[in-house]
CSV table of C-alpha atoms in Angstrom, one decimal:
chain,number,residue,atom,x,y,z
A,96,UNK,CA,-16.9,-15.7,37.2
A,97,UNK,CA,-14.9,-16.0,33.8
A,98,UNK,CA,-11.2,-15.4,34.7
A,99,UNK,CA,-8.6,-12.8,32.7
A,100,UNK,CA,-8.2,-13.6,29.0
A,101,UNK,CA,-5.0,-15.0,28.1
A,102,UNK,CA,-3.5,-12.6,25.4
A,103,UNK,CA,-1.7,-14.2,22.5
A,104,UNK,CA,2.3,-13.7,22.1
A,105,UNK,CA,4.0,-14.0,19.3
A,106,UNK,CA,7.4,-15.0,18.1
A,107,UNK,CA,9.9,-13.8,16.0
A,108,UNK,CA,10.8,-16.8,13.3
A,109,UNK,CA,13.9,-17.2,12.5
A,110,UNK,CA,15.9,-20.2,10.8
A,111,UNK,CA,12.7,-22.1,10.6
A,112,UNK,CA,11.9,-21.9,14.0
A,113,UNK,CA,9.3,-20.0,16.5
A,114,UNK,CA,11.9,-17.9,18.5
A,115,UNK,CA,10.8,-15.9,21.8
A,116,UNK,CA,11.8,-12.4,22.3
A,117,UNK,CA,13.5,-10.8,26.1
A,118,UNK,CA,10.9,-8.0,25.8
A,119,UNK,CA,7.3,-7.3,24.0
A,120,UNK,CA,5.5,-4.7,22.7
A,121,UNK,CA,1.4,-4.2,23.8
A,122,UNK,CA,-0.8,-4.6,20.3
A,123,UNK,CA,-4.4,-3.1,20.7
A,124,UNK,CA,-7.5,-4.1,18.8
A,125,UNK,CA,-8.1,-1.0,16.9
A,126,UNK,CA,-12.2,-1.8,17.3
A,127,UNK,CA,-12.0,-2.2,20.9
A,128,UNK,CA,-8.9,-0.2,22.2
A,129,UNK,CA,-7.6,-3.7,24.3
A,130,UNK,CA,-4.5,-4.8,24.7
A,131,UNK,CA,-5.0,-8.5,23.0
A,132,UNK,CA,-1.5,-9.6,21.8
A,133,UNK,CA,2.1,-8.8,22.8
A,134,UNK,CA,4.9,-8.3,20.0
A,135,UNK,CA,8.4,-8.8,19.9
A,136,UNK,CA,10.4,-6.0,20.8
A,137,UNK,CA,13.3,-7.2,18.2
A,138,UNK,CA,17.2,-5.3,18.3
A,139,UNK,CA,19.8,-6.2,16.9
A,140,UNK,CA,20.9,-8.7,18.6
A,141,UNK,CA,17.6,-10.7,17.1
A,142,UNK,CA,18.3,-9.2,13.3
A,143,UNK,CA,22.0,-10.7,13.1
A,144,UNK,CA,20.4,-14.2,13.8
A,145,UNK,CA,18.3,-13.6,11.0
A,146,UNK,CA,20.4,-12.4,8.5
A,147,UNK,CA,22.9,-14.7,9.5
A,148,UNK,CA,20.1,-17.8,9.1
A,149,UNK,CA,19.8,-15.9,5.9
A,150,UNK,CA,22.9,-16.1,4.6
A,151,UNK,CA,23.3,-19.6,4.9
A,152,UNK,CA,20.0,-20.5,3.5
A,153,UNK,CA,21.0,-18.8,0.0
A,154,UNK,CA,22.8,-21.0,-1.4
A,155,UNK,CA,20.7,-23.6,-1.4
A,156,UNK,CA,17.7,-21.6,-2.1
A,157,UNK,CA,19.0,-19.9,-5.2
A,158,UNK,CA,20.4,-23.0,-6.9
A,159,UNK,CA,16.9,-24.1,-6.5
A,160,UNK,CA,15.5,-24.4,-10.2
A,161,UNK,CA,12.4,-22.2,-11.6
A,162,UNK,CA,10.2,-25.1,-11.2
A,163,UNK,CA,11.3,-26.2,-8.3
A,164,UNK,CA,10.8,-22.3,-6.6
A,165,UNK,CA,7.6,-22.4,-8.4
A,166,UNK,CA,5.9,-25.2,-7.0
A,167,UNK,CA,6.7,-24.1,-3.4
A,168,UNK,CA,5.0,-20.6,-4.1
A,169,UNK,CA,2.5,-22.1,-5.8
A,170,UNK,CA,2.2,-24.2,-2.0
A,171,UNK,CA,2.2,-21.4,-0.4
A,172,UNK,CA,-1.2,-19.8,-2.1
A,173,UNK,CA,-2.6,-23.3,-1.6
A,174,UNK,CA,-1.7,-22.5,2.4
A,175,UNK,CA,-3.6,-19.4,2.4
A,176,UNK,CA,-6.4,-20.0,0.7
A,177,UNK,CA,-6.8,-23.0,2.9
A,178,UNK,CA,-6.9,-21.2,6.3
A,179,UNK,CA,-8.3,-18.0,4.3
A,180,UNK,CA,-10.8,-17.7,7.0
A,181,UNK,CA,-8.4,-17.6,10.0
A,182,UNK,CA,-6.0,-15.4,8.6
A,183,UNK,CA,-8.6,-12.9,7.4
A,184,UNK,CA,-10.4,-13.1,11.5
A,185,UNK,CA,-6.1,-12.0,11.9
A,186,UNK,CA,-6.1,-9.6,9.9
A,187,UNK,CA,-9.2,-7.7,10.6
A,188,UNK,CA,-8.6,-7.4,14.7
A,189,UNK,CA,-4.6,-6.5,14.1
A,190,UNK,CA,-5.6,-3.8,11.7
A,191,UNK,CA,-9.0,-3.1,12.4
A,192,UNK,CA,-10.5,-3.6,8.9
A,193,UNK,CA,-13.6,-5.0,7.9
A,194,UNK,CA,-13.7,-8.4,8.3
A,195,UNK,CA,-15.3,-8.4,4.5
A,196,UNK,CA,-12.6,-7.0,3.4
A,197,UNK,CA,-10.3,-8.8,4.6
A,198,UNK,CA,-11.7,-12.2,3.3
A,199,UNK,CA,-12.4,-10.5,0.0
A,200,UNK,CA,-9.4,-8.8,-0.6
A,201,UNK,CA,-6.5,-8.6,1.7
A,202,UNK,CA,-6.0,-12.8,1.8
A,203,UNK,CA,-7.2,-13.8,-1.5
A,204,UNK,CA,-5.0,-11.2,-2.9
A,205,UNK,CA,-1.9,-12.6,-1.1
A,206,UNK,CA,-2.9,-16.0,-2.2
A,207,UNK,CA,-3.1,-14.3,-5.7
A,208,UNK,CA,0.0,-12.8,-5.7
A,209,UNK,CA,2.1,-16.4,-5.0
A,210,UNK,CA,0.1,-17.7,-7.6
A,211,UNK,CA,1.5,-14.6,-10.5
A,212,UNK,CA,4.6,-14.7,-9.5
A,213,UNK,CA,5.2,-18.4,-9.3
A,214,UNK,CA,3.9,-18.6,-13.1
A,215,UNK,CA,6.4,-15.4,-14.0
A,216,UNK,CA,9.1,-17.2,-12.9
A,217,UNK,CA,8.9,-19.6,-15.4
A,218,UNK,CA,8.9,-17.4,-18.3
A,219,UNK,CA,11.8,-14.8,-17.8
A,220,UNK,CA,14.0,-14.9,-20.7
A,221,UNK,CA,17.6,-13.7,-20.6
A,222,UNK,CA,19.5,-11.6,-23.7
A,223,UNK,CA,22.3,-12.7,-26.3
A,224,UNK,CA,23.6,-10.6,-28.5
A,225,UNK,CA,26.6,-11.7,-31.2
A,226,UNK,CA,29.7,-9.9,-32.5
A,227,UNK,CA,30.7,-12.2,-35.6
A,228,UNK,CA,33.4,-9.7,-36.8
A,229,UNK,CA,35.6,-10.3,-33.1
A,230,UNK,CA,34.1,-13.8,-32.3
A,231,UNK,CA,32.4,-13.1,-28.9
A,232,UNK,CA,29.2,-13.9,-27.5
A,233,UNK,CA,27.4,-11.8,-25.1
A,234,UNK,CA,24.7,-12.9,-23.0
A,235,UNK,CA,23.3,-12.3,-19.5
A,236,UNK,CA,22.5,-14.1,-16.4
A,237,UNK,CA,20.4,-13.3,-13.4
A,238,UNK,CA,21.2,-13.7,-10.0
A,239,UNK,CA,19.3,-14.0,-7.2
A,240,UNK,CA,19.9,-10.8,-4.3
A,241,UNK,CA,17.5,-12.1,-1.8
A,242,UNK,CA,16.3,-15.3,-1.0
A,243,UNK,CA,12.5,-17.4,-0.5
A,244,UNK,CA,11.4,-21.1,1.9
A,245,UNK,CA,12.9,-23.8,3.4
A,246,UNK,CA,14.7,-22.8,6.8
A,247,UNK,CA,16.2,-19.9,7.0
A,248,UNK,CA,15.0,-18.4,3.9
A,249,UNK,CA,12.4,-16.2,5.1
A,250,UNK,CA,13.0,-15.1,8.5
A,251,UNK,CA,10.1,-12.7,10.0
A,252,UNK,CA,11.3,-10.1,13.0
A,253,UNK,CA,9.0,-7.8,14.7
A,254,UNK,CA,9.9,-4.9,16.2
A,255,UNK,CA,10.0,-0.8,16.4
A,256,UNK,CA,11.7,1.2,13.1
A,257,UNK,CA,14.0,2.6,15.8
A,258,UNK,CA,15.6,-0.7,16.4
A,259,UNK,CA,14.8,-3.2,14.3
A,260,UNK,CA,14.3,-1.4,11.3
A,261,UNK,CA,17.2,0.6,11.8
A,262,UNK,CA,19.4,-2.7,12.4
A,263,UNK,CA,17.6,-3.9,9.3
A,264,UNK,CA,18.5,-1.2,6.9
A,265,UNK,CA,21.8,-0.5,8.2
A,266,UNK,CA,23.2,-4.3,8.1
A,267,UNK,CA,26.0,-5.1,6.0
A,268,UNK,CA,24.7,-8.4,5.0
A,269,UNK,CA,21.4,-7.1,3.9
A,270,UNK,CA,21.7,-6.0,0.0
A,271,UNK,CA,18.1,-4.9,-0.6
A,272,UNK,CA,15.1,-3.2,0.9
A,273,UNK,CA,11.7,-3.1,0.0
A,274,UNK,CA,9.7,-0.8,2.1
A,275,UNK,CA,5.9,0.4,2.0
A,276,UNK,CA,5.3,3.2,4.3
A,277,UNK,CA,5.8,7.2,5.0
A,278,UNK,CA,8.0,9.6,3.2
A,279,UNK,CA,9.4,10.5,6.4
A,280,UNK,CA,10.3,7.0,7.3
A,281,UNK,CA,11.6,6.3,3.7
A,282,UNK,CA,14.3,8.9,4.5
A,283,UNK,CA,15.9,7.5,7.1
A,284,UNK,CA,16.2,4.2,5.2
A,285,UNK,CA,18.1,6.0,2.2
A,286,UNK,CA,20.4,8.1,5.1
A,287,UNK,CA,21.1,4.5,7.0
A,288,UNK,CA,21.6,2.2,3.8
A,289,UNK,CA,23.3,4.7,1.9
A,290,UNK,CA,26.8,3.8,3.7
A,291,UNK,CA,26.0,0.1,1.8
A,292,UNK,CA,25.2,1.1,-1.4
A,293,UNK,CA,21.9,-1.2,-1.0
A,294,UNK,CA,19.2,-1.3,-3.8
A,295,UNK,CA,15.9,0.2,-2.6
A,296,UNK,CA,12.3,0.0,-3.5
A,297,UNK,CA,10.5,2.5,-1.9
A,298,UNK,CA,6.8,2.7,-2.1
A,299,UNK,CA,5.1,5.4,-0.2
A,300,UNK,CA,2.5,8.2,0.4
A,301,UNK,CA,0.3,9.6,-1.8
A,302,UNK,CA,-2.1,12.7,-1.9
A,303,UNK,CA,-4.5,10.8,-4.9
A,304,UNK,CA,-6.7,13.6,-6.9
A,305,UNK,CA,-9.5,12.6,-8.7
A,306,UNK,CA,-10.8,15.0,-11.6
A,307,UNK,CA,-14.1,14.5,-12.5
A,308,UNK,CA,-14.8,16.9,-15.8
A,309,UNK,CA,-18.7,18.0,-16.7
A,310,UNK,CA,-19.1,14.7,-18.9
A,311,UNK,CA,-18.8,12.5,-16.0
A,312,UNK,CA,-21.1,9.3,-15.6
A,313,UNK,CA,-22.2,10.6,-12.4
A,314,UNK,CA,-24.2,7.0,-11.5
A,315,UNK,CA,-21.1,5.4,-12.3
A,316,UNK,CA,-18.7,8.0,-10.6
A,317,UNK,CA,-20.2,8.8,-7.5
A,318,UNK,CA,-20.4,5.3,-5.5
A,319,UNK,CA,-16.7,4.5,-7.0
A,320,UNK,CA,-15.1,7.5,-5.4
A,321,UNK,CA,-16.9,7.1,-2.3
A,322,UNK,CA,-15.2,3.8,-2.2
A,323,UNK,CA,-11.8,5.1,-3.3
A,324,UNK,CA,-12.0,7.7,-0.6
A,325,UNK,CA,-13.2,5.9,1.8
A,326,UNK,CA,-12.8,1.6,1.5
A,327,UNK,CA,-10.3,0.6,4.7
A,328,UNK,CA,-11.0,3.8,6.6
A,329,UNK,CA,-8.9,5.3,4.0
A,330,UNK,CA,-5.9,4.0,4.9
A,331,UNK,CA,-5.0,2.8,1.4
A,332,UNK,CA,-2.0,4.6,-0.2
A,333,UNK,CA,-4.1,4.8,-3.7
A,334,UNK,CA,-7.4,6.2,-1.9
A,335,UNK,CA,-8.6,9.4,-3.0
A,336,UNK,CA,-8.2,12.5,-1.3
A,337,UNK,CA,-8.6,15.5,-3.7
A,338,UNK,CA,-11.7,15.7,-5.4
A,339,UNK,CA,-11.4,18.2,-8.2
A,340,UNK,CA,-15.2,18.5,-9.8
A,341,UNK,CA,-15.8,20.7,-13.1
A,342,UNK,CA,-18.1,23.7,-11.9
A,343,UNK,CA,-21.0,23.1,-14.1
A,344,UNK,CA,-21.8,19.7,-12.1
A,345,UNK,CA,-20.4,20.8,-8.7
A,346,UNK,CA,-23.3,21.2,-7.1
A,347,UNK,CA,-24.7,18.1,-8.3
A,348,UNK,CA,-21.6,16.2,-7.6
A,349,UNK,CA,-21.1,17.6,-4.3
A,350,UNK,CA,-25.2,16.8,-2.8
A,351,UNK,CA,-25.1,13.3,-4.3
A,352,UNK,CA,-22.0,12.2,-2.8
A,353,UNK,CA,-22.6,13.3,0.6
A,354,UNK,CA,-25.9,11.6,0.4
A,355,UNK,CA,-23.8,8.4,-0.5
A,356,UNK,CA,-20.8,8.8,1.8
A,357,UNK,CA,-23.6,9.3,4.8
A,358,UNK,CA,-25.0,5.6,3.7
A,359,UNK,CA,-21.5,3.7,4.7
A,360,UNK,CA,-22.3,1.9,8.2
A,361,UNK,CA,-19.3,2.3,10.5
A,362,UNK,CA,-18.9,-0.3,12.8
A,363,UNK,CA,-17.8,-3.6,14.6
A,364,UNK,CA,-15.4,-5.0,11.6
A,365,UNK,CA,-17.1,-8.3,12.8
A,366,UNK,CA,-20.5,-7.0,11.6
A,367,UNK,CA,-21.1,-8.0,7.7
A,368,UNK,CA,-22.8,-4.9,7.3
A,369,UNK,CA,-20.7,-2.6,8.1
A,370,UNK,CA,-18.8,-0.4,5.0
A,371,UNK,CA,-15.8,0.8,7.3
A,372,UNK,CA,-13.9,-0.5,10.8
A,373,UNK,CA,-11.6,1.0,13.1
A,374,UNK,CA,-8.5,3.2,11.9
A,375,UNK,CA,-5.0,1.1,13.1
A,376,UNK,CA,-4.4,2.9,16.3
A,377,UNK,CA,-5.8,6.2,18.7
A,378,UNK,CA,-3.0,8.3,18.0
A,379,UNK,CA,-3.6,7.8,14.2
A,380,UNK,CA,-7.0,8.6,15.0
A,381,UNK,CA,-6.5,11.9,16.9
A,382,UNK,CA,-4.3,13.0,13.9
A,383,UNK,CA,-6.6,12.6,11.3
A,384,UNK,CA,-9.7,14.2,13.6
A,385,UNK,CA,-6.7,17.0,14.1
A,386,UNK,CA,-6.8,17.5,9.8
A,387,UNK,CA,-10.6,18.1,10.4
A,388,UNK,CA,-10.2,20.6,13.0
A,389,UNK,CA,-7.8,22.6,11.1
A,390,UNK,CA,-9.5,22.5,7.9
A,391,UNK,CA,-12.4,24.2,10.1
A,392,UNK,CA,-10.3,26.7,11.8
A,393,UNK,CA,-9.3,28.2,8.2
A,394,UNK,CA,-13.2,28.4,7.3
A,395,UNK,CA,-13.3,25.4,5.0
A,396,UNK,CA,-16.9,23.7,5.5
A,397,UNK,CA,-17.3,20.1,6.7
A,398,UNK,CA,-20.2,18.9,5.3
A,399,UNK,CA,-20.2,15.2,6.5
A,400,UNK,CA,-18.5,13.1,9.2
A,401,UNK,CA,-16.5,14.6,12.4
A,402,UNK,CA,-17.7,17.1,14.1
A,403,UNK,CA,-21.2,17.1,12.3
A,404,UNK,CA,-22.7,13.4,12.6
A,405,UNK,CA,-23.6,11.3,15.6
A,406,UNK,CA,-20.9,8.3,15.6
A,407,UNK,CA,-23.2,5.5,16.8
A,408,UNK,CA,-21.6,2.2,17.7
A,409,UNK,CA,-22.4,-1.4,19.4
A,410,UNK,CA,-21.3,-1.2,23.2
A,411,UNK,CA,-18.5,-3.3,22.7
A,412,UNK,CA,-16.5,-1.1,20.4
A,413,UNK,CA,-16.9,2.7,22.3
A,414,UNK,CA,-13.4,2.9,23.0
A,415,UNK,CA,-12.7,1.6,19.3
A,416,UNK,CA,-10.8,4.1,17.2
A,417,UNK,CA,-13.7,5.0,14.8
A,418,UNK,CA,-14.7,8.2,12.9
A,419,UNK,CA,-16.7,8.8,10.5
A,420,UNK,CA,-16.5,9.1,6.5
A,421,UNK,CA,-15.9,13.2,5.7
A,422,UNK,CA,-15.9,16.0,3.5
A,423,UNK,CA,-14.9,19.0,3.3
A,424,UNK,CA,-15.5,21.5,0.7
A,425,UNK,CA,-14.4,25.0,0.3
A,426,UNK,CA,-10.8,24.2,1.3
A,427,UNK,CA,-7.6,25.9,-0.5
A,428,UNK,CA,-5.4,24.4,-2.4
A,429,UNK,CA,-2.1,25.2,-0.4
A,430,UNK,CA,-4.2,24.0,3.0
A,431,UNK,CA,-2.0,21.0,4.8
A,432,UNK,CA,-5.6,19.5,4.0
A,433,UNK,CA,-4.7,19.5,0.2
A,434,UNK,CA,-1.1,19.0,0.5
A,435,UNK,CA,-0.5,16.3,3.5
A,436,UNK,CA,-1.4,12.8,3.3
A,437,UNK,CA,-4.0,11.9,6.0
A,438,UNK,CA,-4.2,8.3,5.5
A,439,UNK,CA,-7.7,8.6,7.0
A,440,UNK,CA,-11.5,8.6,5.9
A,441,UNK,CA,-11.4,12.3,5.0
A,442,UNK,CA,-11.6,13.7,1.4
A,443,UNK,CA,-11.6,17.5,0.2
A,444,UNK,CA,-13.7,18.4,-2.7
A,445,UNK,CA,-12.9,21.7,-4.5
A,446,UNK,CA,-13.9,22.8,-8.0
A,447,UNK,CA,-12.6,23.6,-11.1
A,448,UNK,CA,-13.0,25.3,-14.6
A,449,UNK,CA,-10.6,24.4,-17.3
A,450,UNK,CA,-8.3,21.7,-18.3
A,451,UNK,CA,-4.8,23.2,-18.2
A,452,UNK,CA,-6.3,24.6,-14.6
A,453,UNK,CA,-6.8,21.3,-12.8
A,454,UNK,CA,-3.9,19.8,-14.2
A,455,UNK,CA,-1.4,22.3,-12.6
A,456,UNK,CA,-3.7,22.0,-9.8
A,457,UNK,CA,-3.6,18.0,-9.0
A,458,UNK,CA,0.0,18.3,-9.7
A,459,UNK,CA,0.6,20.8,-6.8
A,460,UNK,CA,1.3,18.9,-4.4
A,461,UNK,CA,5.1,16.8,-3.5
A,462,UNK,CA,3.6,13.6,-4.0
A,463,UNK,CA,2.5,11.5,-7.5
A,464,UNK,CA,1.3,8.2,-6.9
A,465,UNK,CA,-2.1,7.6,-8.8
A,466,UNK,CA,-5.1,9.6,-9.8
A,467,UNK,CA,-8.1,9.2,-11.4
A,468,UNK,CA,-10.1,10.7,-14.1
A,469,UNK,CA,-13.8,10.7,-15.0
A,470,UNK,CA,-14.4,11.5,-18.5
A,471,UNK,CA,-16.6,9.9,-21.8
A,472,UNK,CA,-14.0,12.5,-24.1
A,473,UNK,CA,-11.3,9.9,-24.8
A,474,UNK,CA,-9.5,12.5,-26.3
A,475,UNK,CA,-9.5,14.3,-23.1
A,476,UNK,CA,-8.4,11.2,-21.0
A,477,UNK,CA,-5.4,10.8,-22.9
A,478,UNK,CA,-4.4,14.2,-22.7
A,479,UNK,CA,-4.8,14.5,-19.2
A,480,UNK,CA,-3.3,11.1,-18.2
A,481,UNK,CA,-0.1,11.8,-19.6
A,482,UNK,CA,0.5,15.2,-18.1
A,483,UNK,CA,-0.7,14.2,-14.6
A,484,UNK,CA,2.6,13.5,-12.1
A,485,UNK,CA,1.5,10.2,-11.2
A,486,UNK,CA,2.4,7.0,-11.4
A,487,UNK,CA,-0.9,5.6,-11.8
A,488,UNK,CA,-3.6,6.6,-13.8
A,489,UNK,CA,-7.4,5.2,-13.7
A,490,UNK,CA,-10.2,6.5,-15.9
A,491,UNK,CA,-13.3,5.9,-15.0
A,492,UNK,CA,-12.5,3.3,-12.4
A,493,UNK,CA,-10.4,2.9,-9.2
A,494,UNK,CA,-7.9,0.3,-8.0
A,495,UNK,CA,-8.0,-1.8,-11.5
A,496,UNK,CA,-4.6,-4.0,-10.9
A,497,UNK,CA,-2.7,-5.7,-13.4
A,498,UNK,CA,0.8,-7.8,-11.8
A,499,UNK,CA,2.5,-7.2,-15.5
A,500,UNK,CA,2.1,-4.0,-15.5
A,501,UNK,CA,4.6,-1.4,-13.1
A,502,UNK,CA,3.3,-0.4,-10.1
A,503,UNK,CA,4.6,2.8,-8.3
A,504,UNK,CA,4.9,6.9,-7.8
A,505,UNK,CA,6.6,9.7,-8.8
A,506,UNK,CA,8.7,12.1,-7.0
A,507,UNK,CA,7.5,11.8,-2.4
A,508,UNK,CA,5.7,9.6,-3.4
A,509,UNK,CA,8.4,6.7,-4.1
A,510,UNK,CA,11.3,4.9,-6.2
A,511,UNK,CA,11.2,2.0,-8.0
A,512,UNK,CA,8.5,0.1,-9.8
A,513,UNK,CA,6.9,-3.7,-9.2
A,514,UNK,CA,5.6,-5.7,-11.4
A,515,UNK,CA,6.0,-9.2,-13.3
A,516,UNK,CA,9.0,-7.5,-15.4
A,517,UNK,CA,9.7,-4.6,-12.5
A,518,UNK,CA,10.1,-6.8,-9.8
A,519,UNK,CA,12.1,-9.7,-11.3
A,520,UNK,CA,14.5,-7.0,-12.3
A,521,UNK,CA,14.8,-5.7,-8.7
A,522,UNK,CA,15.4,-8.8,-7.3
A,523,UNK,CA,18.1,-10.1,-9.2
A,524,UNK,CA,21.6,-8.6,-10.5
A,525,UNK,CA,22.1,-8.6,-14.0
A,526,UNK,CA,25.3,-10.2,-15.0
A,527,UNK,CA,27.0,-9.9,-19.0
A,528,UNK,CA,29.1,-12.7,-19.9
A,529,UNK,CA,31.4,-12.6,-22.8
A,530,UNK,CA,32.9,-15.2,-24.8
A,531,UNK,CA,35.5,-15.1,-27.3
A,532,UNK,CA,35.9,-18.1,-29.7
């Protein structure tokens, strides 16, 4: 008789080292619903030794040179990629993604992103300006705010926003903050580090319209906004969640995606063949089904998904937290539906008649990270793209990323920018230096 499995605990690291934690946190596999690792339950007893490991790793960090700093990130990729496998197996239970996606996005990516950056470093340039008639010389510096890898430079602590974020954010010693997450939880950052004066980065929700006008490459359009409502269960801060189609193809539109949205295989995140795994947690799940419910009390129509398919799954994920890809059609604008980020695999569909129309209409709504518009009128692309309240425009394709350019949303939906240029400004403190002759 095989005994209990051992679940895996982690540590926080700090100063180099693994470092065990007085209390834990249960983590489930979102696929299963199992306990199968503990977490630290971090406080801020556990944040000071960070920060204070921090503090004294800086200085040697930061005197570091370019190439110095850019061979170790360009060490770290090599890392990743090595154990790409492992980490994307990680991955995939903790978050209960595909394990296809992981391998093919999540970890390459990260691997990617060392690689940029440790190139970028090596090209910043700083400014110099002259004033002959009073003998000075300006020019700037930058330096560092944060630090990067021997011990003590990074420092990982897991724990609850109520107590280790909040330590986090509200530490003297801790200049900056870069957070992905909720508008809600973004709030309470600026209210705690506000005392501080510390520079924040916020990136956050979105409510992502796509507008797909009458001259649309349907064969080209539909599959890529299936995917951009739908890849990671949805939970992707750029995924698509208002579909605004022209009226003259909304019937079209509306039939063929269905069909297409009804082909994605849910399942284990193991299995190859699945299109979509497990949402992060039950309580997430039971929110999003809660979107579909009240979209169907107010006499919207569900037309794929919760509530009208059969969920069929292997025996070892029935107490998974699945669902199903959705839509709903016939759904108001001022519905939470349209206006409240879901972070699920649920999209609304809704049409439209004119230009001006659905441009007032996809900016209706508190948040403006990206959108996405499906046009062959270049004209109208242009147009359209800059009056849209977003941060991020696509045309004609979906989660095209470029590390030069600025990533980041308007108004709920965040402040700040990164990017090569973005982020090396963030991270560093500009500093003028005169001289007079």
């Amino acid at each position: 008789m095989a005994g209990p499995k051992t679940l895996l605990v982690l540590e926080n690291f700090i100063n180099g080292k693994f470092v065990p934690c007085p209390s834990y946190i249960d983590s489930y596999d979102p696929s299963t619903g199992d306990v199968y690792c503990r977490v630290p339950d971090s406080g801020k007893e556990e944040v000071e030794v960070a920060v204070t490991a921090a503090r004294d790793a800086f200085l040697g960090w930061s005197s570091k040179s370019p190439q110095e700093r850019s061979q170790i990130m360009n060490k770290l990729a090599d890392l990743i990629e090595h154990d790409l496998e492992a980490f994307a197996q990680a991955e995939s239970k903790d978050q209960g993604k595909t394990i296809t996606f992981a391998r093919t996005v999540d970890i390459p990516r990260a691997a990617y992103n060392f690689r940029f950056f440790a190139y970028s470093v090596l090209h910043h340039t700083t400014e110099c300006t002259q004033m002959d008639h009073m003998d000075c010389m300006h020019y700037t510096v930058r330096t560092p705010v944060g630090i990067g890898i021997p011990p003590g430079v990074v420092n990982i602590v897991f724990g609850t926003g109520p107590k280790a974020g909040r330590a986090i954010v509200s530490h003297p010693d801790v200049p900056l903050i870069s957070f992905t997450g909720s508008t809600l939880t973004a709030q309470h950052i600026r209210e705690r580090s506000a005392p501080h004066c510390k520079k924040l980065s916020l990136e956050l929700g979105g409510k992502n319209p796509a507008i797909i006008f009458e001259d649309a490459n349907l064969d080209q359009c539909i599959p890529t906004t299936v995917r951009s409502s739908f890849a990671n269960q949805g939970e992707i801060c750029l995924c698509t969640s208002r579909i605004f189609v022209q009226r003259s193809i909304y019937n079209e539109f509306l039939k063929r995606f269905v069909e297409e949205a009804r082909k994605w295989k849910v399942g284990s995140p193991s299995d190859p063949t699945s299109s979509m795994g497990a949402l992060i947690s039950k309580e997430h799940l039971e929110k999003v089904k809660n979107y579909v419910k009240k979209a169907r009390a107010e006499g919207a129509r569900i037309l794929c998904g919760e509530g009208v398919d059969s969920l069929v799954l292997p025996t070892g994920n029935q107490n998974g937290y699945f669902m199903l890809p959705t839509v709903i059609a016939e759904v108001k604008d001022e519905s939470c539906c349209m206006q409240e980020e879901i972070f699920g695999p649920v999209t609304c569909v809704v049409l439209f008649d004119t230009e001006e129309e659905v441009i007032k209409r996809a900016n209706g709504v508190k948040y403006g990270l990206a959108a996405t518009i499906w046009s062959s009128d270049v004209g109208r692309v242009h147009r359209v793209a800059k009056r849209l309240q977003a941060g991020l425009v696509w045309t004609n394709c979906w989660l095209v990323r470029e590390l030069n350019l600025p990533f980041g949303g308007m108004k709920a939906s965040g402040i700040g920018r990164e990017g090569a240029k973005e982020s090396y400004e963030f991270f560093t403190e500009v500093k003028t230096i005169t001289i007079k002759h």
